[in-house]
Structures are given as C-alpha cells and as structure tokens.
C-alpha cells in the first residue's frame, strides 16, 4: 500500500514538472511566433547593421545627413512594399510593381500633362500617376480574380506590358520635369525631415490602420488564410482580391510621384527590380508568402534593414553584385525561419 502511494506521489510530481516545463517552452516559441517577438528580432538586426556601419564606415555613416539619405531612399520602395504587404497577405503576389511605377512616372511627365499642370496645378500630375497605378492594379485584379489566371503569370504579363508601354510613350527618353512648383513641394522638408519621408510614414500608418483595425483588413487575413472558407463566411473573395491589387497599384502611383520628385524625371527605367526589393522587405518583415498573416510594422523594418544594408555596402565601396548576394542570403534565411516556426506552430 505504501509503495502504491509513493508511486502515485512520484507520478504526480513528475506530471507537475512536465506541466511547469511545457508552458515555459511554449512561451519561448510563442514569443518567437508573436508579432512583438518578430519585430524585436528585426530591431536587433537593424541595430547590429548600424553598428557594423559605424565600425566599417565610421563618421561617414553616423551622421544626420546619412540617416536622412537612408530614410529618403527607403521612402519610395517602402510605399511600394506597403501595397505588396496587402497583396501577399491576401494570398497573392505582384511582380509588376516596378513597371507600374515606371509607367505612372512616364504618363505623369508627358509634355501634355506637364503643360496642364503648369496652366492649372501640379496636382494634375499627381492625379495622373495615381490613376495610372490604380488602373494597372485593376487590370491585375480582374485577371487574377475573374480571369482565374495565376497571380504570378498575370502580374508577369503586366510587368512586360507596362514597361513596354512606358517605353513607347517616352520613346525610351528621360522626360525632365519642368513644373517647378511640383519639385519644390515634394522635394522640400518639414521640421527638417524630407516630405518624401513624411509621405512614407503616412502611407505606413494608414496601411497599419486598414490592415489591423478595419473590416477590410480582417477580410484580407481571411481571404489569404483560406479563400474557400472566407467565401462560405460571406466574403466576396473575387471583389476583395481586385481591391487588393488596386490598392497595390495606388501605392505604386504614390511611389512614382515620390520618385519623380527625387529624380526630377519620368523614365521607363524607373522602378527596376522594385518587385524583388518589395517582396524581400515584406518577407523578412514576417508576412507569410502563402498568405493569411501580414504585418506593416515588420515591412517597414524590412525596408529599413535592406536600405541600411545597401548604404553600408555603398560607403564601403562594395559592388552591387555583393549587395545582391547578401539580399538573397537574407531572404533565404527569413523564409527558412518562417517555415520552421510554422512547423512548430503546427506541431504544438
């Protein structure tokens, strides 16, 4: 009898130890899977990258002017990445963002558009760029949602078509912006911070609110997680998919305006490889490529990490090829971490 009691007590003690150690393990993996844990990891990566920049480039890196340069460069691709976050969270992909930026910049800087802007207001150039970006996004959305074309193929076709149309309109020539009021407004600063950076912050803040605090955002998560379940729940999946691509196109239109202001030109070569940079920033930020989970804050950190990385490489006179290799390695590591955390989540 006493032996049975002793056995029961030892079993109870062992089970208590298991229940104590198991939640601790779950909390550790849960922190890694949580948004706060992922963002903390991104902050640490950015800080380490800045330390590397200070050590290797010295005072050249750690200056206010260089920080503003990094933010100014991050602003344009950052706006594109916000739109890409919505599309990928919704279960899609958009390879045409760079070409849409080029087409919007060219269309908004034609002689006719600039003449109208000079006669009336530079807002006409902005409206043109936004309209072109949204129209391209609408075509992408219709092809994917109603044409049942795989997003990769549909947006790849748009990439080729938009870039080609931009070359036709511009005759492969760089179009100089002659509307001084446009350049003065978007090329200026507010409280010592470039207007382009403020635009990026406003777009990121608006994107965060829409994705996390609105019905549109909840539907985006639902469509990306399980489109059929979302349809059975009453969500108009096709209409929502179109809206996601239009939103991405609108972000490309905004980015085109920012790029026009930064370079004072419109060109069919604008936005080269923006699609890769945007996807990389979104993935490293913690958004799942398979859809169903996305984070605007993570995307912003992803953009800053890649822009800072490029800046460090440039200050150290390292080649663009080396930058591309580093980017590729970072993307692979980020995806592998996502897959590992996903398997742990499934196993728990």
GROMACS .gro file of C-alpha atoms in nm:
model
  348
    1UNK     CA    1   0.000   0.000   0.000
    2UNK     CA    2   0.275   0.243   0.095
    3UNK     CA    3   0.462   0.158  -0.226
    4UNK     CA    4   0.150   0.245  -0.432
    5UNK     CA    5   0.113   0.576  -0.254
    6UNK     CA    6   0.482   0.652  -0.313
    7UNK     CA    7   0.446   0.564  -0.682
    8UNK     CA    8   0.139   0.787  -0.720
    9UNK     CA    9   0.315   1.075  -0.547
   10UNK     CA   10   0.621   1.042  -0.770
   11UNK     CA   11   0.400   1.029  -1.078
   12UNK     CA   12   0.214   1.339  -0.963
   13UNK     CA   13   0.543   1.520  -0.900
   14UNK     CA   14   0.671   1.425  -1.247
   15UNK     CA   15   0.347   1.544  -1.413
   16UNK     CA   16   0.370   1.874  -1.228
   17UNK     CA   17   0.727   1.919  -1.350
   18UNK     CA   18   0.613   1.846  -1.704
   19UNK     CA   19   0.329   2.096  -1.680
   20UNK     CA   20   0.570   2.357  -1.547
   21UNK     CA   21   0.838   2.299  -1.812
   22UNK     CA   22   0.593   2.265  -2.103
   23UNK     CA   23   0.437   2.612  -2.070
   24UNK     CA   24   0.788   2.760  -2.044
   25UNK     CA   25   0.882   2.602  -2.376
   26UNK     CA   26   0.556   2.709  -2.529
   27UNK     CA   27   0.612   3.064  -2.409
   28UNK     CA   28   0.958   3.074  -2.566
   29UNK     CA   29   0.837   2.951  -2.905
   30UNK     CA   30   0.522   3.158  -2.871
   31UNK     CA   31   0.730   3.471  -2.828
   32UNK     CA   32   0.918   3.393  -3.149
   33UNK     CA   33   0.589   3.343  -3.333
   34UNK     CA   34   0.428   3.657  -3.194
   35UNK     CA   35   0.436   3.989  -3.376
   36UNK     CA   36   0.623   4.154  -3.089
   37UNK     CA   37   0.890   3.884  -3.092
   38UNK     CA   38   0.943   3.909  -3.468
   39UNK     CA   39   0.959   4.289  -3.458
   40UNK     CA   40   1.207   4.273  -3.170
   41UNK     CA   41   1.427   4.047  -3.380
   42UNK     CA   42   1.409   4.295  -3.669
   43UNK     CA   43   1.503   4.583  -3.437
   44UNK     CA   44   1.803   4.385  -3.312
   45UNK     CA   45   1.908   4.309  -3.672
   46UNK     CA   46   1.879   4.677  -3.767
   47UNK     CA   47   2.081   4.786  -3.463
   48UNK     CA   48   2.353   4.531  -3.540
   49UNK     CA   49   2.361   4.652  -3.901
   50UNK     CA   50   2.402   5.011  -3.779
   51UNK     CA   51   2.686   4.903  -3.552
   52UNK     CA   52   2.856   4.739  -3.850
   53UNK     CA   53   2.809   5.062  -4.044
   54UNK     CA   54   2.966   5.270  -3.768
   55UNK     CA   55   3.260   5.030  -3.732
   56UNK     CA   56   3.332   4.998  -4.104
   57UNK     CA   57   3.239   5.345  -4.233
   58UNK     CA   58   3.300   5.549  -3.919
   59UNK     CA   59   3.181   5.908  -3.907
   60UNK     CA   60   3.055   5.892  -4.265
   61UNK     CA   61   2.777   5.654  -4.162
   62UNK     CA   62   2.691   5.806  -3.823
   63UNK     CA   63   2.579   6.146  -3.949
   64UNK     CA   64   2.239   6.309  -3.962
   65UNK     CA   65   2.275   6.367  -4.334
   66UNK     CA   66   2.338   5.997  -4.398
   67UNK     CA   67   2.040   5.897  -4.183
   68UNK     CA   68   1.818   6.129  -4.389
   69UNK     CA   69   1.965   5.978  -4.704
   70UNK     CA   70   1.874   5.628  -4.586
   71UNK     CA   71   1.520   5.738  -4.499
   72UNK     CA   72   1.478   5.919  -4.831
   73UNK     CA   73   1.589   5.613  -5.025
   74UNK     CA   74   1.370   5.385  -4.812
   75UNK     CA   75   1.061   5.601  -4.861
   76UNK     CA   76   0.986   5.511  -5.225
   77UNK     CA   77   1.035   5.135  -5.201
   78UNK     CA   78   0.867   5.150  -4.860
   79UNK     CA   79   0.541   5.277  -5.009
   80UNK     CA   80   0.553   5.003  -5.274
   81UNK     CA   81   0.617   4.746  -5.001
   82UNK     CA   82   0.310   4.855  -4.806
   83UNK     CA   83   0.094   4.775  -5.107
   84UNK     CA   84   0.279   4.448  -5.158
   85UNK     CA   85   0.208   4.353  -4.795
   86UNK     CA   86  -0.168   4.368  -4.860
   87UNK     CA   87  -0.143   4.159  -5.177
   88UNK     CA   88   0.077   3.887  -5.021
   89UNK     CA   89  -0.132   3.879  -4.702
   90UNK     CA   90  -0.434   3.822  -4.924
   91UNK     CA   91  -0.269   3.520  -5.081
   92UNK     CA   92  -0.138   3.682  -5.400
   93UNK     CA   93   0.184   3.822  -5.545
   94UNK     CA   94   0.259   4.121  -5.768
   95UNK     CA   95   0.565   4.116  -5.994
   96UNK     CA   96   0.460   4.428  -6.185
   97UNK     CA   97   0.506   4.696  -5.917
   98UNK     CA   98   0.831   4.829  -6.066
   99UNK     CA   99   0.687   4.850  -6.416
  100UNK     CA  100   0.375   5.025  -6.283
  101UNK     CA  101   0.596   5.284  -6.111
  102UNK     CA  102   0.776   5.344  -6.443
  103UNK     CA  103   0.455   5.374  -6.644
  104UNK     CA  104   0.294   5.610  -6.391
  105UNK     CA  105   0.604   5.832  -6.385
  106UNK     CA  106   0.620   5.849  -6.765
  107UNK     CA  107   0.250   5.919  -6.811
  108UNK     CA  108   0.255   6.191  -6.546
  109UNK     CA  109   0.553   6.368  -6.704
  110UNK     CA  110   0.446   6.384  -7.067
  111UNK     CA  111   0.451   6.729  -7.227
  112UNK     CA  112   0.071   6.742  -7.233
  113UNK     CA  113   0.036   6.652  -6.864
  114UNK     CA  114   0.306   6.897  -6.757
  115UNK     CA  115   0.154   7.174  -6.967
  116UNK     CA  116  -0.183   7.123  -6.797
  117UNK     CA  117  -0.010   7.117  -6.460
  118UNK     CA  118   0.170   7.442  -6.539
  119UNK     CA  119  -0.156   7.608  -6.650
  120UNK     CA  120  -0.364   7.485  -6.356
  121UNK     CA  121  -0.194   7.299  -6.070
  122UNK     CA  122   0.072   7.031  -6.017
  123UNK     CA  123  -0.194   6.817  -5.852
  124UNK     CA  124  -0.285   6.706  -6.207
  125UNK     CA  125   0.049   6.525  -6.232
  126UNK     CA  126  -0.017   6.352  -5.901
  127UNK     CA  127  -0.370   6.255  -6.006
  128UNK     CA  128  -0.241   6.113  -6.333
  129UNK     CA  129   0.018   5.898  -6.161
  130UNK     CA  130  -0.233   5.766  -5.907
  131UNK     CA  131  -0.490   5.694  -6.178
  132UNK     CA  132  -0.238   5.503  -6.393
  133UNK     CA  133  -0.121   5.295  -6.096
  134UNK     CA  134  -0.476   5.215  -5.985
  135UNK     CA  135  -0.579   5.125  -6.342
  136UNK     CA  136  -0.289   4.881  -6.377
  137UNK     CA  137  -0.379   4.731  -6.040
  138UNK     CA  138  -0.739   4.697  -6.153
  139UNK     CA  139  -0.631   4.502  -6.462
  140UNK     CA  140  -0.417   4.274  -6.245
  141UNK     CA  141  -0.704   4.216  -6.004
  142UNK     CA  142  -0.955   4.138  -6.279
  143UNK     CA  143  -0.718   3.891  -6.444
  144UNK     CA  144  -0.649   3.713  -6.116
  145UNK     CA  145  -0.997   3.720  -5.959
  146UNK     CA  146  -1.226   3.682  -6.259
  147UNK     CA  147  -0.989   3.556  -6.528
  148UNK     CA  148  -0.864   3.283  -6.292
  149UNK     CA  149  -0.506   3.347  -6.403
  150UNK     CA  150  -0.235   3.258  -6.153
  151UNK     CA  151  -0.112   3.583  -5.990
  152UNK     CA  152   0.247   3.508  -6.089
  153UNK     CA  153   0.155   3.487  -6.459
  154UNK     CA  154  -0.094   3.775  -6.460
  155UNK     CA  155   0.142   4.020  -6.294
  156UNK     CA  156   0.436   3.897  -6.501
  157UNK     CA  157   0.235   3.987  -6.811
  158UNK     CA  158   0.161   4.330  -6.663
  159UNK     CA  159   0.531   4.375  -6.590
  160UNK     CA  160   0.615   4.328  -6.957
  161UNK     CA  161   0.319   4.528  -7.088
  162UNK     CA  162   0.356   4.826  -6.853
  163UNK     CA  163   0.731   4.853  -6.910
  164UNK     CA  164   0.681   4.830  -7.286
  165UNK     CA  165   0.404   5.092  -7.284
  166UNK     CA  166   0.626   5.324  -7.079
  167UNK     CA  167   0.900   5.287  -7.342
  168UNK     CA  168   0.654   5.362  -7.623
  169UNK     CA  169   0.513   5.673  -7.455
  170UNK     CA  170   0.854   5.813  -7.364
  171UNK     CA  171   1.026   5.691  -7.681
  172UNK     CA  172   1.285   5.550  -7.439
  173UNK     CA  173   1.389   5.903  -7.345
  174UNK     CA  174   1.408   6.056  -6.999
  175UNK     CA  175   1.138   6.320  -6.950
  176UNK     CA  176   1.254   6.618  -6.744
  177UNK     CA  177   1.004   6.776  -6.504
  178UNK     CA  178   0.968   7.146  -6.575
  179UNK     CA  179   0.692   7.222  -6.323
  180UNK     CA  180   0.896   7.390  -6.050
  181UNK     CA  181   0.610   7.403  -5.801
  182UNK     CA  182   0.585   7.022  -5.808
  183UNK     CA  183   0.957   6.976  -5.739
  184UNK     CA  184   0.959   7.246  -5.472
  185UNK     CA  185   0.671   7.087  -5.280
  186UNK     CA  186   0.778   6.722  -5.286
  187UNK     CA  187   1.148   6.800  -5.274
  188UNK     CA  188   1.117   7.016  -4.963
  189UNK     CA  189   1.134   6.937  -4.593
  190UNK     CA  190   0.905   6.968  -4.294
  191UNK     CA  191   1.063   7.012  -3.949
  192UNK     CA  192   1.395   6.913  -4.104
  193UNK     CA  193   1.256   6.584  -4.238
  194UNK     CA  194   1.208   6.539  -4.617
  195UNK     CA  195   0.849   6.545  -4.740
  196UNK     CA  196   0.908   6.205  -4.903
  197UNK     CA  197   0.977   6.052  -4.562
  198UNK     CA  198   0.657   6.206  -4.422
  199UNK     CA  199   0.461   6.055  -4.712
  200UNK     CA  200   0.609   5.713  -4.636
  201UNK     CA  201   0.518   5.746  -4.268
  202UNK     CA  202   0.160   5.849  -4.354
  203UNK     CA  203   0.117   5.561  -4.601
  204UNK     CA  204   0.260   5.311  -4.350
  205UNK     CA  205   0.037   5.444  -4.070
  206UNK     CA  206  -0.271   5.432  -4.292
  207UNK     CA  207  -0.179   5.080  -4.405
  208UNK     CA  208  -0.142   4.964  -4.044
  209UNK     CA  209  -0.483   5.104  -3.950
  210UNK     CA  210  -0.654   4.949  -4.254
  211UNK     CA  211  -0.491   4.609  -4.205
  212UNK     CA  212  -0.534   4.582  -3.828
  213UNK     CA  213  -0.834   4.795  -3.735
  214UNK     CA  214  -1.085   4.765  -4.018
  215UNK     CA  215  -1.316   4.505  -4.169
  216UNK     CA  216  -1.115   4.528  -4.491
  217UNK     CA  217  -0.806   4.412  -4.304
  218UNK     CA  218  -0.985   4.122  -4.134
  219UNK     CA  219  -1.122   4.011  -4.469
  220UNK     CA  220  -0.771   4.028  -4.615
  221UNK     CA  221  -0.642   3.789  -4.349
  222UNK     CA  222  -0.939   3.559  -4.406
  223UNK     CA  223  -0.900   3.550  -4.785
  224UNK     CA  224  -0.527   3.487  -4.759
  225UNK     CA  225  -0.569   3.219  -4.494
  226UNK     CA  226  -0.844   3.018  -4.668
  227UNK     CA  227  -1.026   3.169  -4.964
  228UNK     CA  228  -1.296   2.899  -4.972
  229UNK     CA  229  -1.371   2.937  -4.602
  230UNK     CA  230  -1.386   3.314  -4.650
  231UNK     CA  231  -1.635   3.269  -4.935
  232UNK     CA  232  -1.854   3.042  -4.723
  233UNK     CA  233  -1.840   3.306  -4.447
  234UNK     CA  234  -1.999   3.556  -4.682
  235UNK     CA  235  -1.690   3.747  -4.801
  236UNK     CA  236  -1.694   3.840  -5.170
  237UNK     CA  237  -1.349   3.695  -5.237
  238UNK     CA  238  -1.321   3.800  -5.601
  239UNK     CA  239  -1.420   4.159  -5.533
  240UNK     CA  240  -1.182   4.177  -5.238
  241UNK     CA  241  -0.895   4.036  -5.444
  242UNK     CA  242  -0.949   4.307  -5.707
  243UNK     CA  243  -0.946   4.571  -5.433
  244UNK     CA  244  -0.612   4.440  -5.302
  245UNK     CA  245  -0.445   4.474  -5.641
  246UNK     CA  246  -0.595   4.820  -5.694
  247UNK     CA  247  -0.455   4.921  -5.355
  248UNK     CA  248  -0.111   4.794  -5.458
  249UNK     CA  249  -0.137   4.987  -5.785
  250UNK     CA  250  -0.235   5.301  -5.595
  251UNK     CA  251   0.075   5.264  -5.378
  252UNK     CA  252   0.281   5.234  -5.696
  253UNK     CA  253   0.128   5.559  -5.819
  254UNK     CA  254   0.228   5.732  -5.495
  255UNK     CA  255   0.578   5.587  -5.523
  256UNK     CA  256   0.600   5.715  -5.881
  257UNK     CA  257   0.521   6.068  -5.763
  258UNK     CA  258   0.790   6.040  -5.496
  259UNK     CA  259   1.046   5.905  -5.745
  260UNK     CA  260   0.960   6.182  -5.990
  261UNK     CA  261   1.024   6.441  -5.718
  262UNK     CA  262   1.350   6.277  -5.609
  263UNK     CA  263   1.495   6.248  -5.961
  264UNK     CA  264   1.301   6.536  -6.128
  265UNK     CA  265   1.238   6.297  -6.418
  266UNK     CA  266   0.995   6.044  -6.555
  267UNK     CA  267   1.154   5.741  -6.719
  268UNK     CA  268   1.071   5.393  -6.844
  269UNK     CA  269   1.374   5.270  -6.648
  270UNK     CA  270   1.231   5.379  -6.312
  271UNK     CA  271   1.142   5.104  -6.067
  272UNK     CA  272   1.390   4.845  -6.192
  273UNK     CA  273   1.379   4.537  -5.964
  274UNK     CA  274   1.139   4.710  -5.723
  275UNK     CA  275   0.931   4.393  -5.721
  276UNK     CA  276   1.220   4.193  -5.578
  277UNK     CA  277   1.309   4.458  -5.320
  278UNK     CA  278   0.945   4.489  -5.209
  279UNK     CA  279   0.891   4.113  -5.180
  280UNK     CA  280   1.218   4.081  -4.988
  281UNK     CA  281   1.120   4.354  -4.741
  282UNK     CA  282   0.774   4.204  -4.691
  283UNK     CA  283   0.908   3.851  -4.637
  284UNK     CA  284   1.184   3.949  -4.397
  285UNK     CA  285   0.928   4.161  -4.211
  286UNK     CA  286   0.728   3.850  -4.121
  287UNK     CA  287   0.448   3.836  -4.379
  288UNK     CA  288   0.383   3.479  -4.495
  289UNK     CA  289   0.429   3.421  -4.868
  290UNK     CA  290   0.143   3.171  -4.851
  291UNK     CA  291  -0.090   3.444  -4.719
  292UNK     CA  292  -0.304   3.475  -4.409
  293UNK     CA  293  -0.053   3.669  -4.199
  294UNK     CA  294   0.093   4.013  -4.260
  295UNK     CA  295   0.249   4.300  -4.072
  296UNK     CA  296   0.301   4.659  -4.181
  297UNK     CA  297   0.541   4.730  -3.894
  298UNK     CA  298   0.756   4.433  -3.995
  299UNK     CA  299   0.754   4.554  -4.357
  300UNK     CA  300   0.878   4.898  -4.250
  301UNK     CA  301   1.164   4.739  -4.057
  302UNK     CA  302   1.239   4.512  -4.353
  303UNK     CA  303   1.266   4.814  -4.583
  304UNK     CA  304   1.495   4.995  -4.337
  305UNK     CA  305   1.716   4.687  -4.299
  306UNK     CA  306   1.768   4.645  -4.673
  307UNK     CA  307   1.818   5.019  -4.733
  308UNK     CA  308   2.069   5.041  -4.449
  309UNK     CA  309   2.245   4.733  -4.584
  310UNK     CA  310   2.277   4.897  -4.927
  311UNK     CA  311   2.405   5.215  -4.763
  312UNK     CA  312   2.672   5.027  -4.566
  313UNK     CA  313   2.782   4.842  -4.879
  314UNK     CA  314   2.799   5.165  -5.078
  315UNK     CA  315   3.000   5.351  -4.813
  316UNK     CA  316   3.248   5.062  -4.807
  317UNK     CA  317   3.278   5.064  -5.189
  318UNK     CA  318   3.140   4.712  -5.221
  319UNK     CA  319   2.988   4.606  -5.552
  320UNK     CA  320   2.619   4.585  -5.636
  321UNK     CA  321   2.674   4.214  -5.702
  322UNK     CA  322   2.782   4.165  -5.341
  323UNK     CA  323   2.471   4.351  -5.227
  324UNK     CA  324   2.254   4.117  -5.434
  325UNK     CA  325   2.423   3.810  -5.282
  326UNK     CA  326   2.365   3.946  -4.931
  327UNK     CA  327   1.999   4.019  -5.010
  328UNK     CA  328   1.950   3.669  -5.146
  329UNK     CA  329   2.102   3.513  -4.836
  330UNK     CA  330   1.883   3.723  -4.607
  331UNK     CA  331   1.568   3.626  -4.798
  332UNK     CA  332   1.652   3.255  -4.781
  333UNK     CA  333   1.722   3.275  -4.408
  334UNK     CA  334   1.396   3.462  -4.347
  335UNK     CA  335   1.189   3.206  -4.540
  336UNK     CA  336   1.360   2.915  -4.363
  337UNK     CA  337   1.282   3.073  -4.026
  338UNK     CA  338   0.918   3.120  -4.131
  339UNK     CA  339   0.890   2.755  -4.230
  340UNK     CA  340   1.050   2.637  -3.908
  341UNK     CA  341   0.818   2.847  -3.693
  342UNK     CA  342   0.520   2.729  -3.899
  343UNK     CA  343   0.612   2.364  -3.835
  344UNK     CA  344   0.649   2.431  -3.463
  345UNK     CA  345   0.311   2.601  -3.460
  346UNK     CA  346   0.152   2.304  -3.637
  347UNK     CA  347   0.324   2.058  -3.406
  348UNK     CA  348   0.205   2.240  -3.092
   0.00000   0.00000   0.00000
